[in-house]
Short mmCIF file of C-alpha atoms in Angstrom, two decimals:
data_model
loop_
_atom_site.label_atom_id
_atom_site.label_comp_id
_atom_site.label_asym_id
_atom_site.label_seq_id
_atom_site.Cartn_x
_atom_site.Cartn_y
_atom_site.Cartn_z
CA UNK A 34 0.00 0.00 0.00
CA UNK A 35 2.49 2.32 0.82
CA UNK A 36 3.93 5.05 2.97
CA UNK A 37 1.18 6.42 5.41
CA UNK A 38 -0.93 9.48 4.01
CA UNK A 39 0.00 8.34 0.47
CA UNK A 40 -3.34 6.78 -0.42
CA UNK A 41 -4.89 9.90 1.10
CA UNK A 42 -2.94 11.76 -1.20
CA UNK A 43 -3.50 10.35 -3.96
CA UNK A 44 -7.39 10.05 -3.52
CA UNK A 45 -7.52 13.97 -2.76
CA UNK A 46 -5.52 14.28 -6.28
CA UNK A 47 -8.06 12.15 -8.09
CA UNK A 48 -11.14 14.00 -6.73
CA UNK A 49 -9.03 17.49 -7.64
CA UNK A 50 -8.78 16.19 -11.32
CA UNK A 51 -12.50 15.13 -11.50
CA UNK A 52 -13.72 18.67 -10.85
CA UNK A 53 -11.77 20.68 -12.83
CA UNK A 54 -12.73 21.69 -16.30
CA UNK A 55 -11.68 23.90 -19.09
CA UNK A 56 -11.88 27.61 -18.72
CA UNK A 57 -15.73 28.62 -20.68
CA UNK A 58 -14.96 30.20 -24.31
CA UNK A 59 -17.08 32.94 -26.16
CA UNK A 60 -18.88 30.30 -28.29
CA UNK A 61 -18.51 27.65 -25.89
CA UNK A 62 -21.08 25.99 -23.43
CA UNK A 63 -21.56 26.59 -19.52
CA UNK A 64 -24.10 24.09 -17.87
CA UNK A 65 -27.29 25.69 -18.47
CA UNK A 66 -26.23 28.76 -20.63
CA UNK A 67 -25.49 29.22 -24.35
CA UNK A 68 -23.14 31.58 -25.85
CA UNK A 69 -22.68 32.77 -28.94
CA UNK A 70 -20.30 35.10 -30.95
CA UNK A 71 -22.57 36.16 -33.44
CA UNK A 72 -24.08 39.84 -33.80
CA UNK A 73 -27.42 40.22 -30.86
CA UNK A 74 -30.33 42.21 -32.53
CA UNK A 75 -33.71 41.39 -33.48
CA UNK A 76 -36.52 43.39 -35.42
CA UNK A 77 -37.17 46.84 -34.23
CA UNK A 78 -33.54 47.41 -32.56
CA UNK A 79 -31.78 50.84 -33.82
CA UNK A 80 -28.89 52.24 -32.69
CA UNK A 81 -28.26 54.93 -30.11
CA UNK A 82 -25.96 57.69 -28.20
CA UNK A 83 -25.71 54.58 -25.93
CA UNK A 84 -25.93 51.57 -27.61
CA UNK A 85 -29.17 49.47 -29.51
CA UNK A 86 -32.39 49.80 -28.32
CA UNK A 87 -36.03 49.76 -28.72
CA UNK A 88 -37.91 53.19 -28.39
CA UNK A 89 -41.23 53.00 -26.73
CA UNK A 90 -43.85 55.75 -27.60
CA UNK A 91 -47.13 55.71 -25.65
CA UNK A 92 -49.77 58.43 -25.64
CA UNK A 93 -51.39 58.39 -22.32
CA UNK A 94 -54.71 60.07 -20.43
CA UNK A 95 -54.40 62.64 -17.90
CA UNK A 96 -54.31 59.83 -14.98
CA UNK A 97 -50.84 58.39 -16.65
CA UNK A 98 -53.26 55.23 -17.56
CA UNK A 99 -51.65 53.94 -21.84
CA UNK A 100 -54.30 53.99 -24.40
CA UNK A 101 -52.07 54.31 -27.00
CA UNK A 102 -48.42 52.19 -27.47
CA UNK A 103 -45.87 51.57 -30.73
CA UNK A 104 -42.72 50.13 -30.36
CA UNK A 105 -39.81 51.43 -32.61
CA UNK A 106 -36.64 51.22 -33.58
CA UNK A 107 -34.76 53.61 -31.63
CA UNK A 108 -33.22 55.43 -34.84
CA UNK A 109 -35.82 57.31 -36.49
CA UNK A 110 -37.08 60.53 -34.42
CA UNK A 111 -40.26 60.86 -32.08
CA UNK A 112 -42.04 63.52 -35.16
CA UNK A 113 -42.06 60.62 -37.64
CA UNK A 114 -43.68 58.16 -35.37
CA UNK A 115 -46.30 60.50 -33.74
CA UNK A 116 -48.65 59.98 -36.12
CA UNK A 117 -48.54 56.17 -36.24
CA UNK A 118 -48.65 56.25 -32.28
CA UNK A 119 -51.80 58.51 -33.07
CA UNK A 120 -53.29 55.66 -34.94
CA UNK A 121 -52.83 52.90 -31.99
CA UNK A 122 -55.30 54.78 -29.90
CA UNK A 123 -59.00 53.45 -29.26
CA UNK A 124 -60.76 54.35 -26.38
CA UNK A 125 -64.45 52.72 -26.17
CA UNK A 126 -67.77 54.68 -25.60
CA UNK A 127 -70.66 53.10 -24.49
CA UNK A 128 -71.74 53.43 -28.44
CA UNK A 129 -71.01 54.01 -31.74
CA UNK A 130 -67.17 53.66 -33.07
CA UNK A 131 -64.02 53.64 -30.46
CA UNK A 132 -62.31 57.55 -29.96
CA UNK A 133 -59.48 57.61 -32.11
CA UNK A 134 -58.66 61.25 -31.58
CA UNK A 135 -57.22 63.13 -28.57
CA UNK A 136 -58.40 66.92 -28.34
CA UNK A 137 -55.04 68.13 -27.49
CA UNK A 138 -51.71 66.15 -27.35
CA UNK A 139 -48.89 67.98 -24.95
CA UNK A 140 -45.21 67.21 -25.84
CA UNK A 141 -41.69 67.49 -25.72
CA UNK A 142 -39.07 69.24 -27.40
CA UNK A 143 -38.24 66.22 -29.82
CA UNK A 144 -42.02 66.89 -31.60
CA UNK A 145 -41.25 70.17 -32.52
CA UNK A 146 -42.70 70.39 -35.99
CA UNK A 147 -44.79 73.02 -37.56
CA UNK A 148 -45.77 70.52 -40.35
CA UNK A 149 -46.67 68.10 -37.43
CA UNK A 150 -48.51 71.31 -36.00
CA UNK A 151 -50.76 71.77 -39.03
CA UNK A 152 -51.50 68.46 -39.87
CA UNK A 153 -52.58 67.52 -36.68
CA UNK A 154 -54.44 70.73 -37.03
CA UNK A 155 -56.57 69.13 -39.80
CA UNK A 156 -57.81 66.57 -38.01
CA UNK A 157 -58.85 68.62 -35.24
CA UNK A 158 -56.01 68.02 -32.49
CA UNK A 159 -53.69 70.19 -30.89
CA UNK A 160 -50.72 69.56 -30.18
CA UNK A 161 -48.38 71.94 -27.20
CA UNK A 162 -45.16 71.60 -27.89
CA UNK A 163 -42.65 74.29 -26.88
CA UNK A 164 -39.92 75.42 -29.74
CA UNK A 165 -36.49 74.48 -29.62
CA UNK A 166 -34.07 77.27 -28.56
CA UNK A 167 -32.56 77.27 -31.98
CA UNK A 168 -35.96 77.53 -33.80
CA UNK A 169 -36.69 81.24 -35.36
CA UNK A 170 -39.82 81.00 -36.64
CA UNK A 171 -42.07 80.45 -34.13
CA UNK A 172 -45.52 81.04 -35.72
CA UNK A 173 -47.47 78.98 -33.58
CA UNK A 174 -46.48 80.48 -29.86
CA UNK A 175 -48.92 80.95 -27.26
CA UNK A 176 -48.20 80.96 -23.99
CA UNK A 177 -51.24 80.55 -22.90
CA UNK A 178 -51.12 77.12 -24.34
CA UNK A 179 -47.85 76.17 -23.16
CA UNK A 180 -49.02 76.74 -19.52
CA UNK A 181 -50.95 73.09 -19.99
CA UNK A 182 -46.74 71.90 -20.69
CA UNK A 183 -46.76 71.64 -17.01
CA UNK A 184 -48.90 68.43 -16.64
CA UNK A 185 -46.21 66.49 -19.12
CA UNK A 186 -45.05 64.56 -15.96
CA UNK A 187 -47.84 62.39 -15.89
CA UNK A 188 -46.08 61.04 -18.80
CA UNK A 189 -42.88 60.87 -17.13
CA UNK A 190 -44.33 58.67 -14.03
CA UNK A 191 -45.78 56.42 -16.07
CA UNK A 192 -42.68 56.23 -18.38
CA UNK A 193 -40.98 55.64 -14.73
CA UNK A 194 -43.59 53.18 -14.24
CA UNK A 195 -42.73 50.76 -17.54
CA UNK A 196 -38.79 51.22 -16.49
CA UNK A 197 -39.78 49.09 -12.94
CA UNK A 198 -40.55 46.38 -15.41
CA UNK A 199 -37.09 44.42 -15.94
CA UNK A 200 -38.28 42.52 -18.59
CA UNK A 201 -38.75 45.59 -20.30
CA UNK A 202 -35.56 48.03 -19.32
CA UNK A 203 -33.30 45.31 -20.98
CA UNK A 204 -34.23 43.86 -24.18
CA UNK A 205 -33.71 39.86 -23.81
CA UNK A 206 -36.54 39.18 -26.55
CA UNK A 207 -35.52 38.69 -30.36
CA UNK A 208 -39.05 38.74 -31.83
CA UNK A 209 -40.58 41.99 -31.27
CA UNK A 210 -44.18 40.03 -30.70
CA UNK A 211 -42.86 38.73 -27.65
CA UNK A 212 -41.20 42.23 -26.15
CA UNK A 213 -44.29 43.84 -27.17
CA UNK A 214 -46.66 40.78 -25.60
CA UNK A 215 -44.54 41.98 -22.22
CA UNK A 216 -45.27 45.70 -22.91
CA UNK A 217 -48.84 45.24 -22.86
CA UNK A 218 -48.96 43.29 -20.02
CA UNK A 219 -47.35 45.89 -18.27
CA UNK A 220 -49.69 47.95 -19.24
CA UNK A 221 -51.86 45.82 -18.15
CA UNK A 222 -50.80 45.61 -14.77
CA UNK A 223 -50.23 49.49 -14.43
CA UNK A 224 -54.29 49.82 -15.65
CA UNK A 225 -55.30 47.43 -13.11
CA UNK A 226 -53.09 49.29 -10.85
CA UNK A 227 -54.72 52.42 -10.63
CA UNK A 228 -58.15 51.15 -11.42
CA UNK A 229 -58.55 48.45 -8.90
#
């Protein structure tokens, strides 16, 4: 058998040998995880100041409750999409056809837009927005209008309100169905919130 503690040695260096494993490699496998070196992305994923992401546009009612979401790619800017986010809205009355039309619309900076102005206009909204500091012709100023600006927050909160949503701050969805199934859930569950 051997010297005394030799056996004991030599077990402790077999059990050692067992357990040890090759460092993980970007492509490799770890129990339970998959990694791969390709390029991450999915459909409606645009690039950013920081990174890729997903811009979320939602129209909301003076209580912060959604009526109205789109999910984006976070490239194009907020005055091309507010239209289309216009279009997602449909609040039911007890009868006749669902409102699809907000009297007024309040804003930030990023919808600054005296096209956007008049056609909105047209169709009977209005939309307060104040005008960029570098903006010179400001034809459509009123202050009186812009003194509504200071409700905007109730967009904030509820913006604040999505971000407690994990699932939604990071991105781990590649289909955009399945990112925005999550999005309306939270929705969801901020409607109920309030409501209930």
């Amino acid at each position: 058998m051997g010297r005394a503690g030799c056996v004991a040695r030599c077990v402790a260096n077999t059990a050692g040998c067992a357990r040890w494993r090759r460092p993980a490699e970007v492509g490799g496998d770890i129990p339970g995880r998959q990694l791969r070196s390709g390029q991450k992305g999915g459909s409606a994923v645009g690039k950013t100041k920081r990174g890729k992401g997903t811009k979320w546009m939602v129209l909301v009612d003076g209580g912060g409750l959604p009526l109205g979401v789109r999910l984006e790619s976070a490239s194009p800017g907020e005055v091309t999409l507010a239209e289309a986010t216009l279009a997602e809205v449909k609040v039911p009355r007890p009868k006749g056809r669902p409102r699809q039309k907000p009297k007024r619309v309040i804003a930030d900076r990023a919808y600054d837009s005296d096209p956007l102005r008049e056609r909105l206009k047209k169709r009977g909204i209005d939309l307060i927005v104040p005008y960029r500091e570098n903006n010179k012709k400001r034809k459509y100023e009123d202050g009186r209008k812009l003194r509504r600006y200071k409700r905007r927050w109730i967009i904030e909160r509820t913006n604040a309100w999505l971000g407690q949503f994990r699932r939604l701050l990071v991105r781990h969805e590649n289909l955009l169905s399945t990112y925005r199934a999550f999005f309306y859930l939270a929705c969801l569950w901020i409607t109920m919130r309030r409501c209930l």
